[in-house]
Coordinates of N, CA and C in Angstrom, one line a residue:
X1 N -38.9 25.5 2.6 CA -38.2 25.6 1.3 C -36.9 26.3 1.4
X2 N -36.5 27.3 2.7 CA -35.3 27.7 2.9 C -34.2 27.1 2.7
X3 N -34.8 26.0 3.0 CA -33.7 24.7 3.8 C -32.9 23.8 2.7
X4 N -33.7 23.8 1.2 CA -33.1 22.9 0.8 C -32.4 23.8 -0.3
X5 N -32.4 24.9 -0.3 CA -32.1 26.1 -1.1 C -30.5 26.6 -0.5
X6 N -30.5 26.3 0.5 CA -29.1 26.8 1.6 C -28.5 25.3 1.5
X7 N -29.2 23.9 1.4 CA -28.0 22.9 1.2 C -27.8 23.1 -0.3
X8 N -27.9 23.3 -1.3 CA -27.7 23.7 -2.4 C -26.7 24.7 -2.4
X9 N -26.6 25.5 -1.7 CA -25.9 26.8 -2.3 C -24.6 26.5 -1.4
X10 N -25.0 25.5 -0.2 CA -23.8 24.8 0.6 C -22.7 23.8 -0.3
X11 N -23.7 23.1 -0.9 CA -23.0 21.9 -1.9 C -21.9 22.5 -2.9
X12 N -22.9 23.9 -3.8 CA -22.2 24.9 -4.9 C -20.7 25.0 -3.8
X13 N -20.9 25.6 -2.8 CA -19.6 26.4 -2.2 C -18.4 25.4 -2.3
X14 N -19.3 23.8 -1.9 CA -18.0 23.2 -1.8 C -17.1 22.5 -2.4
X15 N -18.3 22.3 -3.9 CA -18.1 21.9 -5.3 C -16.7 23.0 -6.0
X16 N -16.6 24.4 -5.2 CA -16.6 25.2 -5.7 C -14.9 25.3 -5.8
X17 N -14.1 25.4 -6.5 CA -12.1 25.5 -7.4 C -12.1 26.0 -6.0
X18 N -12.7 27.7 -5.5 CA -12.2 28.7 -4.7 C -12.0 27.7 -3.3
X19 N -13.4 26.9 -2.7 CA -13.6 26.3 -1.6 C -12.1 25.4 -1.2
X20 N -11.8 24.0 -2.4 CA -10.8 23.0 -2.7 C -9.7 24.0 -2.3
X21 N -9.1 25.2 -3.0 CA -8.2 25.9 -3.1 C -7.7 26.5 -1.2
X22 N -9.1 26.8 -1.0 CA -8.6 27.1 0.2 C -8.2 26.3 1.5
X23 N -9.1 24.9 1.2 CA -8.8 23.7 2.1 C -7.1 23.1 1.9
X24 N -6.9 23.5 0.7 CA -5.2 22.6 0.4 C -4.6 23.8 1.3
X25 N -4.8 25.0 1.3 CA -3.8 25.8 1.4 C -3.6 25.6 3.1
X26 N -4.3 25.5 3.7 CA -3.8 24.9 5.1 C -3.6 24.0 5.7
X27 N -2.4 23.4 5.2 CA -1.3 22.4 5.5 C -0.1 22.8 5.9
X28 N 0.8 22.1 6.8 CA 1.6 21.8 7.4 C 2.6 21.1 6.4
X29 N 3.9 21.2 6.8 CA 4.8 20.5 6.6 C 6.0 20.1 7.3
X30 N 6.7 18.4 7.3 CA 7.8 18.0 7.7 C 8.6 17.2 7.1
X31 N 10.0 17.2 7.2 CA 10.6 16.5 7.1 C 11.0 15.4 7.2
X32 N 10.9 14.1 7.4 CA 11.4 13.0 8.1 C 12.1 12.1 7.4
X33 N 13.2 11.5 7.9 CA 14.3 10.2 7.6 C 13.8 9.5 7.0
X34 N 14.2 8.2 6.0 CA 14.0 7.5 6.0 C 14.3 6.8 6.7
X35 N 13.3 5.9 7.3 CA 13.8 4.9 8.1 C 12.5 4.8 9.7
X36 N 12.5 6.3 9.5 CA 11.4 6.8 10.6 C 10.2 6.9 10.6
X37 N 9.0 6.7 11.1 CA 7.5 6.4 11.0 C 7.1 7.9 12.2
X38 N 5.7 7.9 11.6 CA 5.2 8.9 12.5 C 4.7 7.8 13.6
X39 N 4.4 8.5 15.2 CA 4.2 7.9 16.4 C 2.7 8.8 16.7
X40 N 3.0 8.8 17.9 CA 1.7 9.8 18.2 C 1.4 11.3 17.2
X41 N -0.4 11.9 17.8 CA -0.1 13.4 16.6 C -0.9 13.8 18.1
X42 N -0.3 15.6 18.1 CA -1.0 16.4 18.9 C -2.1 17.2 18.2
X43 N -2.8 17.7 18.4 CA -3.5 18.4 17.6 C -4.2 19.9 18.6
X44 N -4.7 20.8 18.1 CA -5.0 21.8 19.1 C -5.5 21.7 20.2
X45 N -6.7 20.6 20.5 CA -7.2 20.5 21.3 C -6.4 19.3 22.5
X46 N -4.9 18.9 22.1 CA -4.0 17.8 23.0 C -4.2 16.7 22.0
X47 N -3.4 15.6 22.6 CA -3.1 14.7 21.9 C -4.4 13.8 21.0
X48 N -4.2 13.9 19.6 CA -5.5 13.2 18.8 C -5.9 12.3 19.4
X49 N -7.4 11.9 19.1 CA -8.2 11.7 20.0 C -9.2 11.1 18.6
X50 N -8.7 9.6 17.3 CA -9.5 9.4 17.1 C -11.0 9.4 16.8
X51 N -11.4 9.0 18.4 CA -12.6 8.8 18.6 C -13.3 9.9 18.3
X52 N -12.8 11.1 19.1 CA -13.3 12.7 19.2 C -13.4 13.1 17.9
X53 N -12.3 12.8 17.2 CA -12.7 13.1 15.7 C -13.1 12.8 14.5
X54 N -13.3 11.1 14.9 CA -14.2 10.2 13.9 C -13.5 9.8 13.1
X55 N -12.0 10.3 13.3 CA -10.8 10.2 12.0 C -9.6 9.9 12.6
X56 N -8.4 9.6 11.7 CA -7.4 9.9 12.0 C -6.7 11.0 11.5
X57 N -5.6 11.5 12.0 CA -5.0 12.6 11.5 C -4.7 12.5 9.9
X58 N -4.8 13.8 9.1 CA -4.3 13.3 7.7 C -2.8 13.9 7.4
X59 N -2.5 12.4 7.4 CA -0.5 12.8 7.2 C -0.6 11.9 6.0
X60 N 0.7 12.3 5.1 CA 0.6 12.0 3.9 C 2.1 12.1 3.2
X61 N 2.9 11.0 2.9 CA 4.1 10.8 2.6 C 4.1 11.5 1.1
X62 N 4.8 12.7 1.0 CA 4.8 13.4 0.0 C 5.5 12.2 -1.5
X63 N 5.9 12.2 -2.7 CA 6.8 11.7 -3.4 C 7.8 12.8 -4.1
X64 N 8.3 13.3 -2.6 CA 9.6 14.4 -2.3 C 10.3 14.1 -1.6
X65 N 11.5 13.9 -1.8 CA 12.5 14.0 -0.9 C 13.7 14.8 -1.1
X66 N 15.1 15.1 0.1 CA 15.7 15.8 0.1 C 17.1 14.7 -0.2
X67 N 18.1 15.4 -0.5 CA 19.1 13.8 -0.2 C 20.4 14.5 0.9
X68 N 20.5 14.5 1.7 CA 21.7 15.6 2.8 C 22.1 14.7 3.3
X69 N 23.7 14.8 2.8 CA 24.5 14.1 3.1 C 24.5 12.7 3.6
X70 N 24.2 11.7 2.4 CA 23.8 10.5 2.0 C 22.5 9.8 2.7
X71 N 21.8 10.8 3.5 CA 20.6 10.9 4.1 C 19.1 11.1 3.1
X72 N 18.2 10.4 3.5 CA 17.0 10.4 2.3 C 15.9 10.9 3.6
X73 N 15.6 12.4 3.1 CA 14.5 13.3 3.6 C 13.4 13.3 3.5
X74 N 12.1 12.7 3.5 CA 10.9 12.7 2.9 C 10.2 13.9 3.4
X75 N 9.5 14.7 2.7 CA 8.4 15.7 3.1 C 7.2 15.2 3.0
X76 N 6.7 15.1 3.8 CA 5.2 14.6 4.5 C 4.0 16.0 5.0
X77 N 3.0 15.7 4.3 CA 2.1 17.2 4.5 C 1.2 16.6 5.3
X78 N 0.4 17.3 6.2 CA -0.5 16.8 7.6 C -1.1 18.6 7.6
X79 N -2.2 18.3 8.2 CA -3.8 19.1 7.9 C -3.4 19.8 9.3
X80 N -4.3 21.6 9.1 CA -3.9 22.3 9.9 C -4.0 22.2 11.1
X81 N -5.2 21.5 11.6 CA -5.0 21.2 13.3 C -3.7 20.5 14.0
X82 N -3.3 20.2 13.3 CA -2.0 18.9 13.7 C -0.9 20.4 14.0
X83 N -0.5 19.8 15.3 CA 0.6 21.4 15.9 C 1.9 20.3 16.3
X84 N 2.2 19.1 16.3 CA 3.2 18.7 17.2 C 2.8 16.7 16.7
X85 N 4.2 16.2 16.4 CA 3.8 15.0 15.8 C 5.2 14.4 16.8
X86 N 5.1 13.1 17.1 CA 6.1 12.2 17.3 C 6.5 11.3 16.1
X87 N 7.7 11.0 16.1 CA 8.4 10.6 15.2 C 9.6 9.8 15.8
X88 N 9.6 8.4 15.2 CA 10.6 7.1 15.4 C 10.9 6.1 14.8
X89 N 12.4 5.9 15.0 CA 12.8 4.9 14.2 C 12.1 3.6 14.2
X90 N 12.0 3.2 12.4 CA 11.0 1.6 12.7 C 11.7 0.9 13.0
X91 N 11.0 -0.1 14.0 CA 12.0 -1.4 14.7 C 12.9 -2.1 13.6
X92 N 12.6 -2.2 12.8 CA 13.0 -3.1 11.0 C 14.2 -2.3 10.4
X93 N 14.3 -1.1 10.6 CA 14.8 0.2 9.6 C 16.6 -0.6 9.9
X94 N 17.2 -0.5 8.9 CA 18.3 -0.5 8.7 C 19.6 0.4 9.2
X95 N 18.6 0.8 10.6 CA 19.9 2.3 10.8 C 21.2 2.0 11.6
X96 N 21.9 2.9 11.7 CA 23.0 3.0 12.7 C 22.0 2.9 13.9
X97 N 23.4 2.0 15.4 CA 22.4 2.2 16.3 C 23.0 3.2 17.3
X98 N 21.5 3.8 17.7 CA 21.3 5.5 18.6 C 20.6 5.3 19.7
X99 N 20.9 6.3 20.2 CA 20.4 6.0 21.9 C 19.1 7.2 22.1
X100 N 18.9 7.5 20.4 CA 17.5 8.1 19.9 C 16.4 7.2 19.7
X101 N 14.9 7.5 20.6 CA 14.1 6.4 20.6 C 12.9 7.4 19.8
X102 N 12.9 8.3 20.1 CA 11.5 9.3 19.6 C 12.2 10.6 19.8
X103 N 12.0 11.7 18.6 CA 12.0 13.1 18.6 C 10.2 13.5 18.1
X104 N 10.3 14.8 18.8 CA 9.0 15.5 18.9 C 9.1 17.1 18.3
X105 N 8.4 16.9 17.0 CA 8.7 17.9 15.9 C 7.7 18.9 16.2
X106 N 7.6 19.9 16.7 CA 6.7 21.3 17.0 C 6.8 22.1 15.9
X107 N 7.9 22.4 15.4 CA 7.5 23.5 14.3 C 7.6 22.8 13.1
X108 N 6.0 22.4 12.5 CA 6.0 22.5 11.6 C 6.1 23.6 10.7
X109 N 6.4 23.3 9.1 CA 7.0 24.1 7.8 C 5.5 24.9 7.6
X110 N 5.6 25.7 6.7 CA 4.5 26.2 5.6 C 4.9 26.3 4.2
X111 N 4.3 26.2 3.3 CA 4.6 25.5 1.6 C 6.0 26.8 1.6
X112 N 5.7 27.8 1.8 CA 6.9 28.6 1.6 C 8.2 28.4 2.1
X113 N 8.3 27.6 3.4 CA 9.2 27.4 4.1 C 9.6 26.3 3.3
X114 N 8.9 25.5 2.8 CA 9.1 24.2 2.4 C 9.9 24.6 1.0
X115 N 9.3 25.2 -0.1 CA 10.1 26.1 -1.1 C 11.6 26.6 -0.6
X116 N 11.6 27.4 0.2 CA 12.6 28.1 0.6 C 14.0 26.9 1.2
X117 N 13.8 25.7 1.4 CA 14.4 24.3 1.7 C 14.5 24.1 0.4
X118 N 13.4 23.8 -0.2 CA 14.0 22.8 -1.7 C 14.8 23.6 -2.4
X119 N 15.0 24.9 -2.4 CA 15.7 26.1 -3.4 C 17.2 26.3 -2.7
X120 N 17.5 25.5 -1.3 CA 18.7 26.0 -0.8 C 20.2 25.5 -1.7
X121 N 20.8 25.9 -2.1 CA 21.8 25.6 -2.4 C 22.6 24.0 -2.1
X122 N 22.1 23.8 -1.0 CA 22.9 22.5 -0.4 C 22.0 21.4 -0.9
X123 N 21.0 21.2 -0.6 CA 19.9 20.2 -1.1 C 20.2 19.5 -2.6
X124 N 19.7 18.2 -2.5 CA 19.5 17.7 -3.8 C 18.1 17.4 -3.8
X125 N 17.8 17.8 -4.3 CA 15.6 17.3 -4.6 C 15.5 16.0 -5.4
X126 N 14.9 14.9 -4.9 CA 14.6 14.0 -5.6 C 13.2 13.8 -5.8
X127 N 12.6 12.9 -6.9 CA 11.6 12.5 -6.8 C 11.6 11.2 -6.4
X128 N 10.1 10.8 -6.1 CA 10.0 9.3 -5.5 C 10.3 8.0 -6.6
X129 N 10.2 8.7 -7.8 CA 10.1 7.6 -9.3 C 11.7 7.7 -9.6
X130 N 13.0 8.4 -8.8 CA 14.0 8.5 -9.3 C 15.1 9.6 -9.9
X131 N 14.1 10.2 -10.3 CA 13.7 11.5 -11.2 C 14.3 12.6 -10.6
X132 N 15.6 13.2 -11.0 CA 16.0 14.5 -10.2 C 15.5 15.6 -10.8
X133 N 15.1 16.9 -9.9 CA 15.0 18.3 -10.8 C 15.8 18.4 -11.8
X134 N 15.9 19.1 -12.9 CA 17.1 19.5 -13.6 C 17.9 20.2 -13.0
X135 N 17.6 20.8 -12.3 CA 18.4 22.4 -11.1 C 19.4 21.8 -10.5
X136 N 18.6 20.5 -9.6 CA 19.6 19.8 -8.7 C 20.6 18.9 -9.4
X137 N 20.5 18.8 -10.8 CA 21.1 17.6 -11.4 C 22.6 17.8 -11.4

């Protein structure tokens, strides 16, 4: 009778605002170009591994961007194991051409870091629908 009393009280915990609250709060953040796709993901244990995890990494195209110097920034959030992402221009993308094939982003942001960016003076914040802050307007 232990047993089904402890998946109960497992379920409560994870039903639970506090549980959800604490799972968002460990996230990652980056910045990337438009134009640029993520490539490979590292993750603590070396390069994701799928299979080993039954998943793929969870990266997720924010509907934020920065605009620097007629450059469109997107912030993308990816889950705390993820330590080291590759990132490259898509074959399709409209860019200038660079003798840049792949950059390898190690430090990712933390929400504060990420704050501490959108608040800089230089930045313009856009939203994905168009929509500027008023601040940045």
């Amino acid at each position: 009778m232990a047993l089904p009393r402890k998946l109960a009280q497992f379920r409560d915990m994870v039903n639970s605002k506090f549980f959800v609250y604490c799972l968002e709060t460990f996230v990652k953040y980056f910045f990337l170009t438009e134009g640029w796709t993520v490539g490979r993901v590292w993750g603590v244990e070396g390069l994701w591994n799928e299979l080993a995890w039954r998943r793929a990494p969870q990266i997720e195209r924010m509907n934020l961007c920065l605009l620097e110097s007629s450059e469109k920034l997107w912030l993308y959030r990816v889950e705390d194991p993820v330590i080291m992402v590759e990132v490259k221009p898509l074959p399709d993308a409209n860019l200038p051409p660079s003798t840049i094939g792949q950059v390898f982003i190690r430090r990712l942001m933390s929400g504060d870091q990420v704050l501490a960016r959108l608040c800089d003076s230089q930045t313009i914040c856009q939203m994905a629908d168009g929509m500027r802050s008023p601040k940045f307007s």
